[in-house]
XYZ file of C-alpha atoms in Angstrom:
694
model
C 119.898 129.389 83.291
C 117.044 130.355 85.587
C 117.077 133.038 88.284
C 114.163 133.886 90.582
C 113.742 137.643 91.022
C 110.472 137.947 92.878
C 107.722 135.820 94.409
C 104.296 137.238 95.211
C 101.171 135.534 96.528
C 97.848 137.370 96.266
C 94.796 136.289 98.274
C 91.325 137.821 98.153
C 89.447 137.215 101.389
C 85.704 137.376 101.893
C 86.409 139.863 104.642
C 87.181 142.407 101.948
C 85.506 142.319 98.585
C 87.660 145.011 97.010
C 90.566 143.666 94.905
C 92.633 146.607 96.151
C 92.688 145.127 99.667
C 94.459 141.834 99.254
C 96.555 139.579 101.454
C 99.597 137.482 100.805
C 103.352 138.091 100.698
C 105.893 139.621 98.344
C 109.626 138.821 98.422
C 112.597 139.600 96.197
C 115.580 137.332 95.619
C 119.131 137.998 94.425
C 121.728 136.053 92.480
C 123.975 134.011 94.791
C 122.856 132.880 98.246
C 119.393 133.768 99.572
C 118.437 132.779 103.111
C 114.794 132.609 104.185
C 114.888 132.275 107.968
C 112.036 132.058 110.403
C 110.516 130.291 113.357
C 108.602 127.081 112.806
C 105.036 127.409 111.478
C 105.528 131.008 110.334
C 105.378 130.283 106.605
C 108.751 129.138 105.221
C 107.181 126.051 103.663
C 104.331 128.177 102.295
C 106.827 130.417 100.470
C 108.852 127.453 99.221
C 105.813 125.554 97.944
C 104.703 128.632 96.003
C 107.999 128.583 94.058
C 107.409 124.920 93.192
C 103.804 125.672 92.237
C 104.572 128.698 90.078
C 107.157 126.657 88.133
C 104.757 123.723 87.701
C 106.948 121.557 89.940
C 104.433 120.724 92.671
C 104.771 117.065 91.660
C 108.100 117.172 93.524
C 106.016 117.972 96.611
C 104.105 114.740 95.915
C 100.917 116.461 94.753
C 99.158 117.842 91.688
C 97.813 121.348 91.142
C 96.639 123.158 94.283
C 96.487 119.922 96.319
C 100.228 120.264 96.948
C 99.728 123.608 98.722
C 98.924 124.499 102.312
C 95.331 125.361 103.228
C 96.492 128.900 104.055
C 96.743 129.491 100.307
C 93.458 127.936 99.200
C 90.984 127.564 102.110
C 91.625 129.896 105.030
C 94.407 131.746 106.796
C 94.820 133.372 110.188
C 96.000 136.884 111.034
C 96.531 138.327 114.485
C 94.578 141.446 115.335
C 96.075 144.440 117.121
C 94.885 142.843 120.358
C 96.736 139.629 119.562
C 93.627 137.632 118.712
C 93.590 135.143 115.813
C 91.178 136.150 113.049
C 90.320 133.541 110.415
C 89.855 134.643 106.831
C 88.082 132.487 104.257
C 89.698 132.565 100.825
C 87.567 133.261 97.766
C 90.415 133.660 95.301
C 94.207 133.261 95.340
C 97.117 133.115 92.943
C 100.906 133.110 92.885
C 103.122 135.320 90.709
C 106.764 134.488 90.041
C 109.255 136.658 88.189
C 112.110 134.707 86.635
C 115.055 135.813 84.523
C 117.511 134.363 82.046
C 120.300 136.451 80.487
C 118.434 139.703 81.075
C 115.090 138.452 79.716
C 112.358 138.598 82.359
C 109.183 136.492 82.420
C 106.208 136.884 84.752
C 104.496 133.586 85.612
C 100.994 133.707 87.079
C 99.150 130.647 88.288
C 95.791 130.495 90.036
C 95.422 128.551 93.252
C 91.763 129.097 94.064
C 89.865 130.432 91.103
C 86.808 132.008 92.716
C 83.838 132.844 90.501
C 86.000 133.041 87.386
C 86.724 129.284 87.677
C 90.186 129.723 86.173
C 92.002 126.421 85.885
C 94.945 125.756 88.239
C 96.628 123.618 85.568
C 97.267 126.688 83.402
C 100.253 128.995 83.864
C 100.069 132.431 82.310
C 103.367 133.710 80.904
C 104.130 137.350 80.177
C 107.540 138.527 78.972
C 108.351 141.667 81.018
C 105.933 143.456 83.312
C 105.176 146.208 80.787
C 103.991 143.785 78.111
C 100.277 143.465 77.411
C 100.721 140.155 75.590
C 100.582 136.906 77.531
C 100.124 133.216 76.772
C 98.614 130.337 78.769
C 100.487 127.021 78.961
C 99.251 123.828 80.590
C 100.808 121.535 83.200
C 99.654 118.185 84.617
C 98.296 117.022 81.290
C 99.333 114.587 78.574
C 102.085 116.050 76.405
C 103.040 118.915 78.726
C 106.726 118.055 78.165
C 106.365 117.740 74.377
C 103.529 119.952 73.171
C 104.308 123.531 72.133
C 101.395 124.500 74.417
C 102.946 122.642 77.363
C 104.497 124.808 80.064
C 107.630 122.670 80.433
C 108.450 123.103 76.750
C 108.187 126.877 77.170
C 110.234 126.849 80.410
C 112.967 124.677 78.878
C 113.230 127.040 75.914
C 113.247 130.110 78.175
C 116.035 128.684 80.343
C 118.021 127.386 77.339
C 117.701 123.828 78.627
C 118.322 121.649 75.595
C 116.671 118.479 76.804
C 118.002 115.256 75.256
C 115.871 112.474 73.829
C 115.930 109.386 76.055
C 114.321 105.948 76.166
C 110.829 105.871 77.639
C 108.965 102.593 78.118
C 105.633 104.380 78.641
C 105.703 105.964 75.165
C 104.354 104.333 72.011
C 107.517 105.213 70.083
C 109.742 104.272 73.089
C 111.337 107.766 73.355
C 110.664 111.142 74.993
C 112.601 114.222 76.052
C 114.209 114.110 79.489
C 111.305 115.553 81.471
C 111.852 118.881 83.193
C 110.461 117.556 86.496
C 113.264 114.967 86.503
C 115.895 117.681 85.997
C 114.389 119.884 88.729
C 114.355 116.997 91.232
C 118.147 117.442 91.385
C 117.735 121.157 92.171
C 114.819 121.283 94.622
C 115.349 119.419 97.908
C 112.208 119.574 100.040
C 112.227 118.780 103.751
C 109.744 115.873 103.988
C 111.261 113.315 101.643
C 114.051 115.202 99.912
C 116.786 114.345 102.431
C 116.107 110.594 102.370
C 118.026 109.872 99.148
C 119.632 111.452 96.107
C 116.864 112.908 93.898
C 114.334 111.369 96.307
C 111.295 113.188 94.885
C 111.995 112.321 91.256
C 108.704 111.167 89.673
C 108.523 107.997 87.620
C 107.786 108.651 83.954
C 108.870 105.356 82.389
C 112.444 106.537 81.729
C 114.907 103.723 82.564
C 117.858 104.747 84.778
C 116.415 108.266 85.013
C 118.800 109.307 87.818
C 121.853 108.302 85.786
C 120.562 110.082 82.680
C 119.930 113.170 84.785
C 123.550 113.272 85.989
C 124.799 112.623 82.445
C 122.738 115.572 81.224
C 123.760 117.995 83.989
C 127.463 117.153 83.609
C 127.091 117.189 79.802
C 128.562 113.696 79.490
C 128.846 112.168 76.042
C 127.511 108.956 77.549
C 123.976 110.389 77.524
C 123.914 110.763 73.763
C 125.882 107.548 73.377
C 123.491 105.615 75.627
C 120.546 106.785 73.531
C 122.378 105.844 70.322
C 123.333 102.512 71.877
C 119.723 102.010 72.860
C 118.605 102.730 69.283
C 121.209 100.302 67.928
C 120.271 97.671 70.530
C 116.630 97.943 69.529
C 117.616 97.753 65.878
C 119.659 94.634 66.631
C 116.667 93.158 68.451
C 114.425 93.893 65.455
C 116.983 92.316 63.102
C 117.141 89.273 65.362
C 113.334 88.989 65.404
C 113.204 89.245 61.590
C 115.963 86.617 61.349
C 114.018 84.202 63.568
C 110.858 84.863 61.552
C 112.713 84.140 58.294
C 114.189 80.940 59.746
C 110.650 79.920 60.736
C 109.642 80.428 57.106
C 112.207 77.768 56.154
C 110.551 75.404 58.649
C 107.105 76.164 57.238
C 108.049 75.461 53.627
C 109.878 72.287 54.662
C 106.605 71.003 56.140
C 104.649 72.158 53.088
C 106.879 70.176 50.732
C 107.549 67.214 53.025
C 111.259 67.971 53.176
C 113.712 68.882 55.895
C 116.475 71.462 56.059
C 119.959 70.769 57.264
C 120.983 72.634 60.446
C 119.595 76.171 60.201
C 121.410 79.173 61.794
C 118.734 80.020 64.369
C 120.680 82.996 65.770
C 121.715 86.136 63.923
C 125.205 85.624 62.509
C 127.877 87.452 60.509
C 129.073 84.201 58.922
C 127.851 84.229 55.296
C 128.837 80.575 54.803
C 126.087 79.458 57.214
C 123.517 80.961 54.864
C 125.131 79.489 51.758
C 125.044 76.043 53.395
C 121.250 76.033 53.855
C 119.799 73.137 51.816
C 116.505 71.272 51.842
C 116.615 67.468 51.777
C 113.998 64.929 50.696
C 113.716 61.347 51.952
C 113.751 58.779 49.134
C 114.083 55.842 51.521
C 114.331 55.199 55.250
C 118.069 55.766 55.168
C 118.689 58.053 52.204
C 118.058 61.791 51.794
C 118.824 63.790 48.661
C 119.069 67.506 47.840
C 116.413 69.565 46.074
C 118.425 69.544 42.824
C 118.680 65.757 42.785
C 115.075 65.288 43.904
C 113.792 67.686 41.237
C 115.901 65.931 38.594
C 114.570 62.552 39.775
C 110.940 63.679 39.610
C 111.467 65.177 36.151
C 112.979 61.905 34.941
C 110.060 59.924 36.402
C 107.578 62.279 34.769
C 109.324 62.060 31.388
C 109.325 58.265 31.651
C 105.584 58.210 32.378
C 104.957 60.797 29.673
C 106.731 58.727 27.021
C 105.369 55.378 28.227
C 102.003 54.105 26.965
C 99.326 53.993 29.657
C 99.215 50.514 31.224
C 96.140 48.336 31.399
C 94.925 47.326 34.820
C 95.262 43.556 34.367
C 99.046 43.696 34.252
C 99.392 45.582 37.604
C 96.681 44.171 39.922
C 99.040 43.051 42.662
C 101.097 46.227 42.447
C 97.902 48.322 42.589
C 96.735 46.511 45.726
C 100.047 47.104 47.529
C 100.015 50.761 46.445
C 96.392 51.152 47.568
C 97.170 49.811 51.055
C 100.276 52.021 51.322
C 98.430 55.214 50.276
C 95.484 54.404 52.546
C 97.848 54.072 55.505
C 99.472 57.440 54.644
C 96.021 59.000 54.277
C 94.773 57.985 57.737
C 98.078 58.953 59.356
C 97.890 62.431 57.800
C 94.207 62.748 58.725
C 94.982 62.012 62.388
C 97.864 64.512 62.318
C 95.577 67.209 60.850
C 93.001 66.565 63.591
C 95.639 67.033 66.311
C 97.130 70.077 64.533
C 93.684 71.730 64.145
C 92.994 71.144 67.855
C 96.188 72.951 68.877
C 95.349 75.789 66.491
C 91.874 76.086 68.042
C 93.461 76.397 71.516
C 95.749 79.187 70.261
C 92.756 80.979 68.703
C 90.959 80.857 72.072
C 94.082 82.220 73.798
C 94.279 85.012 71.214
C 90.607 85.841 71.716
C 91.111 85.999 75.513
C 94.146 88.270 75.117
C 92.140 90.631 72.907
C 89.377 90.753 75.535
C 91.970 91.504 78.243
C 93.427 94.230 76.020
C 89.993 95.834 75.650
C 89.344 95.624 79.409
C 92.695 97.196 80.302
C 92.243 99.914 77.666
C 88.867 100.749 79.242
C 90.360 100.645 82.745
C 93.137 103.062 81.723
C 90.463 105.385 80.318
C 88.486 105.090 83.572
C 91.603 105.837 85.648
C 92.376 108.892 83.490
C 88.784 110.090 83.903
C 89.050 109.517 87.656
C 92.273 111.531 87.680
C 90.464 114.385 85.923
C 87.614 114.194 88.460
C 90.011 114.644 91.373
C 92.205 117.227 89.640
C 89.213 119.404 88.733
C 87.952 119.140 92.311
C 84.520 117.763 91.432
C 84.747 115.998 94.779
C 84.910 118.763 97.347
C 87.925 118.868 99.615
C 86.215 118.883 102.987
C 83.685 116.129 102.726
C 84.680 114.463 99.469
C 81.015 114.103 98.565
C 79.901 112.377 95.388
C 78.338 115.054 93.121
C 75.544 112.627 92.142
C 74.442 110.830 95.308
C 76.129 113.095 97.938
C 77.691 110.118 99.730
C 81.121 110.570 101.277
C 83.906 109.055 99.196
C 87.698 108.994 99.441
C 90.246 110.021 96.846
C 92.355 107.116 98.143
C 89.709 104.581 97.025
C 90.920 102.510 100.006
C 90.350 104.481 103.175
C 89.371 101.721 105.619
C 91.742 101.908 108.565
C 91.522 98.117 109.009
C 93.078 97.536 105.597
C 96.862 97.476 105.761
C 97.990 97.161 102.157
C 100.067 99.538 100.015
C 97.886 102.101 98.253
C 98.883 103.019 94.728
C 98.205 106.483 93.426
C 96.107 106.918 90.294
C 99.295 107.738 88.330
C 100.943 104.519 89.571
C 97.825 102.528 88.670
C 97.852 103.998 85.166
C 101.583 103.268 84.742
C 101.036 99.662 85.922
C 98.061 99.173 83.589
C 100.007 100.611 80.640
C 102.784 98.114 81.352
C 100.253 95.253 81.364
C 98.688 96.581 78.163
C 102.063 96.604 76.433
C 102.790 93.012 77.532
C 99.402 91.791 76.305
C 99.879 93.661 73.028
C 103.282 91.975 72.501
C 101.866 88.523 73.347
C 98.898 89.077 71.016
C 101.117 90.040 68.084
C 103.315 86.968 68.635
C 100.265 84.693 68.837
C 98.703 86.287 65.749
C 101.858 85.484 63.744
C 101.872 81.914 65.078
C 98.179 81.269 64.299
C 98.531 82.843 60.843
C 101.437 80.530 60.008
C 99.557 77.497 61.310
C 96.467 78.363 59.274
C 98.593 78.305 56.114
C 100.073 74.962 57.115
C 96.625 73.563 57.867
C 95.450 74.572 54.392
C 98.463 72.816 52.867
C 97.885 69.646 54.911
C 94.236 69.555 53.894
C 95.152 69.998 50.225
C 97.681 67.186 50.571
C 94.988 65.050 52.182
C 92.625 65.733 49.276
C 95.297 64.681 46.793
C 95.870 61.436 48.671
C 92.132 60.873 48.829
C 91.844 61.377 45.036
C 94.674 58.916 44.426
C 93.115 56.322 46.747
C 89.771 56.643 44.970
C 91.477 56.211 41.606
C 93.341 53.151 42.897
C 90.152 51.679 44.324
C 88.349 52.159 41.027
C 91.260 50.518 39.198
C 91.059 47.512 41.528
C 87.420 46.813 40.662
C 87.625 47.858 37.019
C 87.888 45.544 34.002
C 91.439 44.239 33.483
C 91.355 45.506 29.891
C 90.778 49.190 30.841
C 93.564 51.748 31.182
C 94.801 52.671 34.705
C 93.144 55.818 36.045
C 95.647 55.912 38.917
C 98.535 56.069 36.474
C 96.969 59.034 34.670
C 96.341 60.787 38.014
C 99.887 60.047 39.140
C 101.231 61.708 36.004
C 99.116 64.823 36.644
C 100.105 64.980 40.327
C 103.766 64.508 39.416
C 103.577 67.398 36.973
C 102.037 69.549 39.699
C 104.729 68.483 42.172
C 107.482 69.520 39.746
C 105.870 72.973 39.468
C 105.783 73.184 43.264
C 109.435 72.152 43.544
C 110.438 74.872 41.092
C 108.467 77.358 43.192
C 110.197 76.003 46.297
C 113.602 76.533 44.686
C 112.708 80.172 43.975
C 111.317 80.681 47.503
C 114.467 79.312 49.155
C 116.583 81.696 47.072
C 114.378 84.638 48.195
C 114.623 83.625 51.861
C 118.405 83.261 51.620
C 118.617 86.756 50.123
C 116.538 88.068 53.049
C 119.011 86.485 55.485
C 121.965 88.004 53.594
C 120.296 91.439 53.786
C 119.754 91.006 57.547
C 123.360 89.828 57.943
C 124.686 92.970 56.191
C 122.514 95.228 58.364
C 123.705 93.377 61.464
C 127.367 93.901 60.484
C 126.688 97.644 59.983
C 124.907 97.744 63.349
C 127.858 96.109 65.157
C 130.337 98.469 63.489
C 128.243 101.517 64.450
C 128.032 100.256 68.053
C 131.788 99.759 68.304
C 132.430 103.272 66.980
C 130.503 104.841 69.876
C 133.296 104.419 72.411
C 135.524 107.327 71.322
C 134.310 109.895 73.885
C 134.993 108.028 77.132
C 138.210 109.928 77.973
C 136.443 113.298 77.789
C 133.682 111.985 80.080
C 136.230 110.622 82.543
C 137.898 114.034 82.871
C 134.526 115.606 83.702
C 133.805 112.904 86.272
C 137.234 113.360 87.879
C 136.520 117.089 88.242
C 133.041 116.391 89.641
C 134.349 113.810 92.109
C 137.097 116.178 93.289
C 134.572 118.982 93.927
C 132.156 116.616 95.693
C 134.758 115.108 98.038
C 136.230 118.515 98.786
C 132.815 119.876 99.813
C 131.858 116.693 101.667
C 134.772 116.900 104.082
C 134.442 120.679 104.414
C 130.892 120.027 105.645
C 132.264 117.883 108.459
C 131.639 114.391 107.086
C 133.258 111.903 109.469
C 131.592 108.508 108.924
C 134.606 107.507 106.795
C 137.823 109.388 107.465
C 139.814 107.797 104.618
C 138.965 109.862 101.534
C 140.186 107.183 99.105
C 137.418 104.839 100.295
C 134.778 107.172 98.839
C 134.370 107.807 95.135
C 131.854 108.546 92.402
C 131.164 105.157 90.879
C 131.649 104.815 87.115
C 129.684 101.597 86.618
C 126.608 99.807 87.888
C 125.548 99.548 90.610
C 125.204 103.191 91.796
C 126.561 104.595 88.543
C 127.547 108.298 88.950
C 126.693 108.253 92.675
C 128.931 108.163 95.770
C 130.022 104.715 96.930
C 132.147 103.286 99.700
C 134.878 100.644 99.256
C 136.794 99.299 102.222
C 139.345 97.954 99.714
C 139.873 98.947 96.097
C 139.026 95.454 94.854
C 135.820 95.269 96.863
C 132.332 95.538 95.361
C 131.117 99.121 95.954
C 128.466 99.820 98.573
C 126.012 102.710 98.644
C 127.317 105.698 100.602
C 123.901 105.868 102.220
C 124.300 102.642 104.215
C 127.876 103.551 105.144
C 127.074 106.970 106.599
C 125.211 108.227 109.630
C 121.895 110.004 109.040
C 123.438 113.460 109.450
C 126.431 112.509 107.289
C 124.150 111.334 104.508
C 122.487 114.771 104.567
C 125.978 116.255 104.159
C 126.391 113.964 101.155
C 123.287 115.440 99.549
C 124.566 119.001 100.208
C 127.934 118.220 98.614
C 126.510 116.266 95.697
C 123.840 118.860 94.855
C 126.190 121.843 95.046
C 128.868 119.999 93.023
C 126.347 119.414 90.243
C 125.443 123.104 90.415
C 129.059 124.258 90.113
C 130.493 121.667 87.741
C 127.466 120.816 85.616
C 127.678 122.814 82.375
C 124.020 121.980 81.633
C 122.758 122.810 85.128
C 119.891 125.357 85.074
C 121.722 127.317 87.788
C 119.267 127.163 90.686
C 119.218 125.107 93.915
C 116.652 125.241 96.723
C 117.320 123.605 100.098
C 114.384 123.354 102.515
C 115.555 122.826 106.110
C 119.033 121.426 105.373
C 119.682 121.029 109.102
C 118.015 117.609 109.171
C 118.898 114.771 111.556
C 120.392 117.083 114.184
C 123.213 118.304 111.944
C 125.648 120.410 114.007
C 126.064 124.179 113.699
C 129.607 124.038 112.304
C 128.461 121.917 109.345
C 125.543 124.249 108.616
C 127.849 127.265 108.832
C 130.147 125.599 106.336
C 127.182 124.938 104.010
C 126.179 128.610 104.181
C 129.798 129.698 103.692
C 130.363 127.529 100.602
C 126.974 128.506 99.168
C 127.717 132.213 99.596
C 130.867 131.847 97.500
C 128.895 130.602 94.476
C 128.153 134.010 92.999
C 127.070 133.303 89.419
C 124.285 130.840 90.336
C 121.317 131.120 92.684
C 120.851 129.203 95.926
C 117.816 129.613 98.188
C 117.980 128.068 101.665
C 114.922 127.895 103.916
C 115.978 127.418 107.521
C 114.415 127.428 110.971
C 115.883 129.655 113.641
C 115.830 129.737 117.440
C 115.593 125.960 117.373
C 117.652 123.455 119.337
C 119.353 121.034 116.949
C 121.167 118.977 119.589
C 121.764 118.966 123.315
C 124.378 121.732 123.158
C 123.564 123.936 120.164
C 120.747 126.231 119.144
C 120.078 127.319 115.577
C 120.389 131.123 115.342
C 120.643 133.154 112.144
C 123.341 135.456 113.490
C 125.549 132.433 114.235
C 124.874 130.852 110.825
C 125.833 134.047 109.003
C 128.608 135.402 111.252
C 131.375 134.201 108.916
C 129.675 135.464 105.748
C 130.484 138.595 103.840
C 127.278 140.682 103.965
C 127.591 141.328 100.231
C 127.564 137.612 99.486
C 124.080 136.760 100.709
C 120.544 138.115 100.860
C 118.580 137.519 104.075
C 114.797 137.343 104.309
C 113.981 137.054 107.999
C 110.340 136.291 108.719
C 108.368 137.946 111.495
C 108.753 136.240 114.853
C 105.120 136.746 115.820
C 102.995 136.907 112.700
C 102.691 134.360 109.942
C 103.917 135.117 106.452
C 100.460 135.967 105.029
C 99.611 139.572 105.820
C 97.739 142.446 104.181
C 99.671 143.637 101.149
C 100.300 147.363 100.897
C 100.936 147.403 97.135
């Protein structure tokens, strides 16, 4: 669990060089409901963004490092003089300090905003356990591995808050897995006013985790499905690997059939649990246009032929002239047919080699582009391009961090992170295609070698036959001697083939056994569904109860709204006009203000029911889309009754929210027990940044 005790911003202005005279703000927070109320433009967002920043969660504000913060924290701020005049102060150094607590253990987090002469990095967060301690450690954010490295801040924060993050699938990782990132978990807790009210978990960053919103809910509610889905994913990938190995082994049967001029009966191309399909695999050899025989019979036939030739005296040419001529013409025809086939086969292989070469070049280009994008990201994050003019440090020309800043261009602009994610996806596809093509070309090279060897044997036989045809009738047949040698070699090859087929069959049997174990393991993962359903029933009950307490009226029939258990919208509210109907998103079946009520109810239900919830929720301007006063009062009332967790609500006051009602803090809190909430009311005249007294 995480609880915020105190937030302090310290700013050193060039108006005063002494560190003792600093500006900023300093606020304390309690367990339960905290209300930060103030007029517009007085600093509520500044305070809120500092909490995000101190916890390394500025990415949920759609920015990195200090870029997510207001200029009043990093460039300049304004303070009214005693005469009421605005005095601008330039900032030379600023930082934010956040005190957090978990089970009595207190940690002080310090993060620089503007470093000043010390040039301290804004991507480092200093952590000190208790204020009295002299020992502190620096942890990094916004860098590779910050959710996995022991030096990453999110690893430290997860450990401090006892957040046991599960391992989930991640398509952007080399090993396909990562922990559930802390920024994803916090996107369910921190609802900011710009984008946060547009959808459930609207500011959740994309990190390559499939169905990240679903996994987030599964984690917060401690559903067994989260662990099961990961195990199912592992088993599915294992099944895919087994299937790929099966296909590769089946291809090996095809290759050896071509090598030995045979053909297999129907091969089981798909992974199967039927052992008989493996036992039935046999290679056949054509002995005539209509007859095919098995390897055993063919081997026996060739052995018999060899033994006959071995025991028979070598014939003289004169007796077999006509037979030799017919045989010569037959072998010559086979030779030229095979030669033409090899030419065509080699041409196709050459095309594949060119494709493979092009893929490797693309892979190198994309790898370099990813490196360039990462370097560009570092350039912007380290502020080498200055904020005001964005001048190139080399040639001093004005440049844009958008890369596309021409107002005439109306195309979507991807961020550097999105570009990198897209390029990594392309790189992975090219890598997969390259590996597949490498296997294919390797197999074809082996076949080409075999075909060429076969061609050489035919060429040798033809030469022997041609020499026999022009030789003296009284000489012994050279072709007959060569045939005997080639037949002996063929028998050796057939014996090798017999052994190879046995090995390949054993490989298939091994894959079959692993596949059976995989299927059994998958089927045994469905034992925890009842426990999950009970948790979801409890969550749905809490959500619907809060939703209608908050004045939701787009759909008066409660039974039409539910938390969906399956895709689409798994674990999220849906609307069904009839129970048999396909569910629709609650978002398109609710008014704008009612959808905001949905987010209130859903977020607070996760907070109360979720056994893995970190215990903190921040709402920034929940009165969006002209939500009426009675609904807001109900939100404050329900929030104040959650005493063992922490809720911080930033709200405007003295603001008209519709034609009849005006937002006033005394009205919002009139039904609340004063002991059940902590109010921080900002100054009506001055902005939040003032001179600090201590």
